[in-house]
Amino acid sequence: DRPQALPRDLEGLHVVVSAGGTREPLDPVRWLGNRSSGKQGFALARTAAQRGARVTLVAAHTAGLSRPAGVDVVQVGTTEQLRDAVHLAAADADVVVMAAAVADFRPALRAEYKIKKSDRDPDPVELTRNPDVLAELVRARRELPRTGQVIVGFAAETGDGGADVLDFARAKLARKGCDLLVVNAVGEGKAFETEDNGGWLLGADGSETPLQHGSKSRLASEVWDAVSGFRTGSTG
Ligand code: CTP
Ligand code: CA
């Protein structure tokens, strides 16, 4: 990374990035979680700071990453905590990027004490739905005093025989109502826990830009280029 070579196009902006995977406790020592490392979100936060933004990084569980320089970090565990932290920071944010892998479900009950095994088969774990933070942000934006907040979502898709990755992603962009959706093709060793990321950037205006297969910091730069372009396009 060569910070001195980066544009300062995010100067004066407050950007919020969520990163890592949320964890939903079953009991004091166990949780439901996912394999997100947080690397992509941390790269986005670091790059935004290098480009002049004030950055709030809402960090769920990550693979032991160190705090990027010049970034305010709010550490969270569960989806509820992430939701509260993101909404608080988003209230005066110019850009919100939801790179976190948010658990879709959580155990309906959280045992106060460690669950013990016994002679009988265990009870099934009942799950309940988590709030969709990204969709909430899009709804909450209407009430903000300042207009022009840009909201970016991430989607990791595998496709499934019938629909391909881009079909799923287009539908997701429409469903979420965000401005930009970064789409990664996952599975077969792609994206999760790796250094490299590739995919597409879909815009609410129908634009579809392939992203170079490169490092997560390169992808971060491409995302910030797109956000900058989006802001210029919509404000001037
Ligand atoms: N997201 C969120 N809150 C959730 C789930 C997801 O804010 N409860 C955000 C993620 O941070 C990401 C985007 O929504 O930016 C897309 O996440 P993804 O898991 O791909 O979408 P889902 O709507 O959960 O759909 P599915 O997992 O069924 O593909
Ligand atoms: Ca999901």
Short mmCIF file of C-alpha atoms and ligand atoms in Angstrom, two decimals:
data_model
loop_
_atom_site.label_atom_id
_atom_site.label_comp_id
_atom_site.label_asym_id
_atom_site.label_seq_id
_atom_site.Cartn_x
_atom_site.Cartn_y
_atom_site.Cartn_z
CA ASP A 1 0.00 0.00 0.00
CA ARG A 2 1.25 3.48 -0.86
CA PRO A 3 -1.01 5.92 1.02
CA GLN A 4 0.71 8.98 -0.46
CA ALA A 5 -0.38 7.87 -3.93
CA LEU A 6 -4.08 7.71 -3.03
CA PRO A 7 -6.57 10.46 -3.89
CA ARG A 8 -7.95 12.47 -0.94
CA ASP A 9 -11.44 12.33 -2.40
CA LEU A 10 -13.11 11.22 0.84
CA GLU A 11 -11.92 14.25 2.82
CA GLY A 12 -14.68 15.76 4.96
CA LEU A 13 -16.80 12.61 4.82
CA HIS A 14 -17.82 10.36 7.70
CA VAL A 15 -17.88 6.78 6.54
CA VAL A 16 -19.10 3.78 8.50
CA VAL A 17 -17.90 0.29 7.66
CA SER A 18 -19.11 -2.91 9.31
CA ALA A 19 -16.82 -5.92 9.21
CA GLY A 20 -16.41 -9.47 10.45
CA GLY A 21 -18.96 -12.07 11.44
CA THR A 22 -21.58 -11.70 14.14
CA ARG A 23 -21.88 -14.44 16.75
CA GLU A 24 -25.10 -15.54 18.36
CA PRO A 25 -24.70 -17.23 21.74
CA LEU A 26 -26.38 -20.52 22.58
CA ASP A 27 -25.00 -20.47 26.12
CA PRO A 28 -22.05 -18.74 27.82
CA VAL A 29 -19.45 -20.77 25.89
CA ARG A 30 -21.04 -21.56 22.50
CA TRP A 31 -22.30 -19.61 19.57
CA LEU A 32 -23.62 -19.76 16.01
CA GLY A 33 -21.34 -17.91 13.67
CA ASN A 34 -19.74 -17.85 10.26
CA ARG A 35 -16.37 -17.93 8.59
CA SER A 36 -15.97 -14.23 7.82
CA SER A 37 -12.45 -13.03 8.61
CA GLY A 38 -13.24 -9.31 8.48
CA LYS A 39 -10.36 -8.69 6.11
CA GLN A 40 -12.43 -7.03 3.39
CA GLY A 41 -14.13 -4.66 5.82
CA PHE A 42 -10.83 -3.75 7.46
CA ALA A 43 -9.31 -3.06 4.04
CA LEU A 44 -12.26 -0.79 3.23
CA ALA A 45 -11.84 1.11 6.51
CA ARG A 46 -8.08 1.49 6.11
CA THR A 47 -8.37 2.68 2.52
CA ALA A 48 -11.12 5.18 3.38
CA ALA A 49 -8.95 6.67 6.14
CA GLN A 50 -6.01 6.91 3.73
CA ARG A 51 -8.28 8.75 1.29
CA GLY A 52 -9.15 11.33 3.92
CA ALA A 53 -12.42 10.09 5.47
CA ARG A 54 -13.30 10.03 9.14
CA VAL A 55 -13.96 6.32 9.60
CA THR A 56 -16.04 4.39 12.11
CA LEU A 57 -15.38 0.66 11.87
CA VAL A 58 -18.03 -1.50 13.53
CA ALA A 59 -16.10 -4.72 14.01
CA ALA A 60 -17.76 -8.03 14.82
CA HIS A 61 -15.64 -11.16 15.19
CA THR A 62 -12.51 -11.07 13.03
CA ALA A 63 -9.49 -13.29 12.57
CA GLY A 64 -7.30 -11.35 15.02
CA LEU A 65 -6.87 -8.32 12.75
CA SER A 66 -5.18 -5.24 14.17
CA ARG A 67 -6.90 -1.88 14.22
CA PRO A 68 -6.30 0.08 11.00
CA ALA A 69 -4.50 3.39 11.57
CA GLY A 70 -6.67 6.45 12.05
CA VAL A 71 -9.94 4.55 12.37
CA ASP A 72 -12.44 4.59 15.26
CA VAL A 73 -13.33 1.01 16.12
CA VAL A 74 -16.52 -0.11 17.85
CA GLN A 75 -16.26 -3.76 18.84
CA VAL A 76 -19.48 -5.81 18.76
CA GLY A 77 -20.45 -9.45 19.19
CA THR A 78 -24.06 -10.17 18.32
CA THR A 79 -26.18 -8.90 15.45
CA GLU A 80 -28.24 -6.81 17.90
CA GLN A 81 -25.07 -5.07 19.09
CA LEU A 82 -23.89 -4.54 15.53
CA ARG A 83 -27.28 -3.13 14.60
CA ASP A 84 -27.23 -0.61 17.47
CA ALA A 85 -23.65 0.49 16.74
CA VAL A 86 -24.23 0.83 13.01
CA HIS A 87 -27.44 2.86 13.41
CA LEU A 88 -25.79 5.16 15.94
CA ALA A 89 -22.80 5.83 13.67
CA ALA A 90 -24.94 6.03 10.52
CA ALA A 91 -27.02 8.91 11.88
CA ASP A 92 -24.39 11.43 10.69
CA ALA A 93 -22.64 9.30 8.07
CA ASP A 94 -22.18 10.19 4.42
CA VAL A 95 -21.48 6.60 3.44
CA VAL A 96 -22.31 3.26 5.10
CA VAL A 97 -20.72 0.05 3.84
CA MET A 98 -22.12 -3.20 5.22
CA ALA A 99 -19.23 -5.60 4.72
CA ALA A 100 -20.07 -7.58 7.86
CA ALA A 101 -21.30 -11.15 7.59
CA VAL A 102 -24.43 -10.74 9.66
CA ALA A 103 -25.96 -13.92 11.07
CA ASP A 104 -29.41 -14.35 9.54
CA PHE A 105 -30.71 -16.32 12.53
CA ARG A 106 -29.99 -16.58 16.23
CA PRO A 107 -30.97 -19.17 18.82
CA ALA A 108 -34.45 -18.29 20.07
CA LEU A 109 -33.26 -18.97 23.62
CA ARG A 110 -29.91 -18.22 25.16
CA ALA A 111 -29.13 -20.52 28.07
CA GLU A 112 -27.92 -18.73 31.17
CA TYR A 113 -25.66 -21.63 32.11
CA LYS A 114 -23.59 -23.98 29.98
CA ILE A 115 -25.82 -26.60 28.39
CA LYS A 116 -25.00 -30.05 29.81
CA LYS A 117 -25.25 -33.33 27.97
CA SER A 118 -27.35 -36.13 29.38
CA ASP A 119 -28.38 -39.66 28.47
CA ARG A 120 -31.12 -38.53 26.11
CA ASP A 121 -30.86 -36.95 22.69
CA PRO A 122 -30.47 -33.16 22.70
CA ASP A 123 -33.39 -30.88 21.97
CA PRO A 124 -33.33 -29.26 18.52
CA VAL A 125 -32.05 -25.68 18.50
CA GLU A 126 -34.87 -23.32 17.74
CA LEU A 127 -33.84 -20.30 15.67
CA THR A 128 -35.37 -16.91 15.19
CA ARG A 129 -34.72 -14.32 12.46
CA ASN A 130 -32.34 -11.44 12.99
CA PRO A 131 -33.16 -7.94 11.78
CA ASP A 132 -31.85 -7.02 8.33
CA VAL A 133 -29.59 -4.11 9.21
CA LEU A 134 -28.91 -3.09 5.61
CA ALA A 135 -32.61 -2.92 4.77
CA GLU A 136 -33.20 -0.95 7.97
CA LEU A 137 -30.49 1.55 7.01
CA VAL A 138 -32.16 2.14 3.67
CA ARG A 139 -35.48 2.81 5.42
CA ALA A 140 -33.88 4.98 8.15
CA ARG A 141 -32.10 7.14 5.59
CA ARG A 142 -35.39 8.82 4.64
CA GLU A 143 -35.59 10.37 8.12
CA LEU A 144 -32.04 11.75 8.19
CA PRO A 145 -31.63 15.53 8.30
CA ARG A 146 -28.89 15.39 5.67
CA THR A 147 -29.64 13.80 2.32
CA GLY A 148 -27.34 11.99 -0.05
CA GLN A 149 -26.16 9.18 2.22
CA VAL A 150 -24.71 6.39 0.07
CA ILE A 151 -25.40 2.84 1.26
CA VAL A 152 -23.33 -0.09 0.02
CA GLY A 153 -24.11 -3.77 0.57
CA PHE A 154 -22.04 -6.88 0.06
CA ALA A 155 -23.26 -10.21 -1.23
CA ALA A 156 -21.44 -13.50 -1.24
CA GLU A 157 -23.20 -15.84 -3.63
CA THR A 158 -22.57 -19.38 -4.79
CA GLY A 159 -25.35 -19.68 -7.37
CA ASP A 160 -27.23 -22.99 -7.40
CA GLY A 161 -27.72 -24.99 -10.60
CA GLY A 162 -30.70 -22.84 -11.70
CA ALA A 163 -29.94 -19.22 -10.92
CA ASP A 164 -26.42 -17.92 -11.34
CA VAL A 165 -24.52 -15.60 -9.05
CA LEU A 166 -25.53 -12.44 -10.92
CA ASP A 167 -29.24 -13.36 -10.97
CA PHE A 168 -29.22 -13.75 -7.20
CA ALA A 169 -27.25 -10.53 -6.83
CA ARG A 170 -29.57 -8.45 -9.01
CA ALA A 171 -32.55 -9.67 -7.02
CA LYS A 172 -30.76 -8.91 -3.76
CA LEU A 173 -29.91 -5.36 -4.84
CA ALA A 174 -33.54 -4.72 -5.68
CA ARG A 175 -34.76 -6.28 -2.44
CA LYS A 176 -32.36 -4.35 -0.21
CA GLY A 177 -32.75 -0.99 -1.94
CA CYS A 178 -29.12 0.03 -1.41
CA ASP A 179 -27.17 2.13 -3.94
CA LEU A 180 -24.33 -0.26 -4.67
CA LEU A 181 -23.91 -4.00 -4.14
CA VAL A 182 -20.49 -5.62 -4.17
CA VAL A 183 -20.90 -9.20 -5.35
CA ASN A 184 -18.38 -11.91 -4.60
CA ALA A 185 -18.55 -15.40 -6.03
CA VAL A 186 -17.88 -17.77 -3.13
CA GLY A 187 -17.38 -21.48 -2.69
CA GLU A 188 -14.48 -23.67 -3.79
CA GLY A 189 -11.98 -21.73 -1.72
CA LYS A 190 -13.00 -18.31 -3.03
CA ALA A 191 -13.27 -15.17 -0.87
CA PHE A 192 -13.75 -16.49 2.68
CA GLU A 193 -10.56 -16.32 4.73
CA THR A 194 -8.48 -15.62 1.65
CA GLU A 195 -6.49 -12.54 0.67
CA ASP A 196 -8.09 -12.18 -2.74
CA ASN A 197 -11.56 -11.14 -3.77
CA GLY A 198 -13.21 -10.64 -7.15
CA GLY A 199 -16.69 -10.16 -8.53
CA TRP A 200 -19.02 -7.41 -9.73
CA LEU A 201 -20.23 -4.06 -8.59
CA LEU A 202 -23.93 -3.59 -9.24
CA GLY A 203 -25.49 -0.12 -9.13
CA ALA A 204 -29.11 0.75 -8.41
CA ASP A 205 -28.99 2.56 -11.78
CA GLY A 206 -28.56 -0.85 -13.49
CA SER A 207 -24.80 -0.54 -13.98
CA GLU A 208 -22.79 -3.77 -13.71
CA THR A 209 -19.02 -3.43 -13.43
CA PRO A 210 -16.75 -6.47 -13.23
CA LEU A 211 -14.20 -6.13 -10.45
CA GLN A 212 -10.60 -7.10 -10.97
CA HIS A 213 -9.56 -10.25 -9.25
CA GLY A 214 -6.98 -8.85 -6.88
CA SER A 215 -6.21 -8.10 -3.26
CA LYS A 216 -8.88 -7.04 -0.80
CA SER A 217 -7.25 -3.59 -0.62
CA ARG A 218 -7.52 -3.30 -4.38
CA LEU A 219 -11.19 -4.21 -4.19
CA ALA A 220 -11.55 -1.61 -1.43
CA SER A 221 -10.11 1.06 -3.75
CA GLU A 222 -12.51 0.08 -6.49
CA VAL A 223 -15.45 0.31 -4.09
CA TRP A 224 -14.38 3.80 -2.92
CA ASP A 225 -13.89 4.88 -6.55
CA ALA A 226 -17.47 3.81 -7.23
CA VAL A 227 -18.78 5.57 -4.11
CA SER A 228 -16.96 8.76 -5.14
CA GLY A 229 -18.40 8.49 -8.62
CA PHE A 230 -21.85 7.87 -7.23
CA ARG A 231 -21.66 10.98 -5.00
CA THR A 232 -20.38 13.17 -7.83
CA GLY A 233 -23.08 11.83 -10.12
CA SER A 234 -25.90 12.48 -7.66
CA THR A 235 -24.79 15.84 -6.21
CA GLY A 236 -23.34 17.67 -9.13
N1 CTP B 1 -27.10 -7.94 6.05
C1 CTP B 1 -27.60 -7.20 7.10
N2 CTP B 1 -28.38 -7.80 8.06
C2 CTP B 1 -28.67 -9.11 7.98
C3 CTP B 1 -28.15 -9.88 6.91
C4 CTP B 1 -27.37 -9.27 5.95
O1 CTP B 1 -27.35 -6.00 7.15
N3 CTP B 1 -29.42 -9.67 8.91
C5 CTP B 1 -26.30 -7.27 5.03
C6 CTP B 1 -24.89 -7.78 4.86
O2 CTP B 1 -23.98 -7.07 5.66
C7 CTP B 1 -24.62 -7.54 3.38
C8 CTP B 1 -25.99 -7.66 2.75
O3 CTP B 1 -26.94 -7.48 3.80
O4 CTP B 1 -24.16 -6.24 3.13
C9 CTP B 1 -26.26 -8.93 2.04
O5 CTP B 1 -26.08 -10.01 2.94
P1 CTP B 1 -26.48 -11.46 2.46
O6 CTP B 1 -26.26 -12.41 3.58
O7 CTP B 1 -25.82 -11.72 1.15
O8 CTP B 1 -28.04 -11.24 2.15
P2 CTP B 1 -29.34 -11.82 2.82
O9 CTP B 1 -30.41 -10.81 2.57
O10 CTP B 1 -29.11 -12.23 4.22
O11 CTP B 1 -29.69 -13.06 1.90
P3 CTP B 1 -29.17 -14.60 1.90
O12 CTP B 1 -28.20 -14.78 3.04
O13 CTP B 1 -30.40 -15.41 2.03
O14 CTP B 1 -28.50 -14.77 0.55
CA CA B 2 -27.48 -13.71 4.90
#
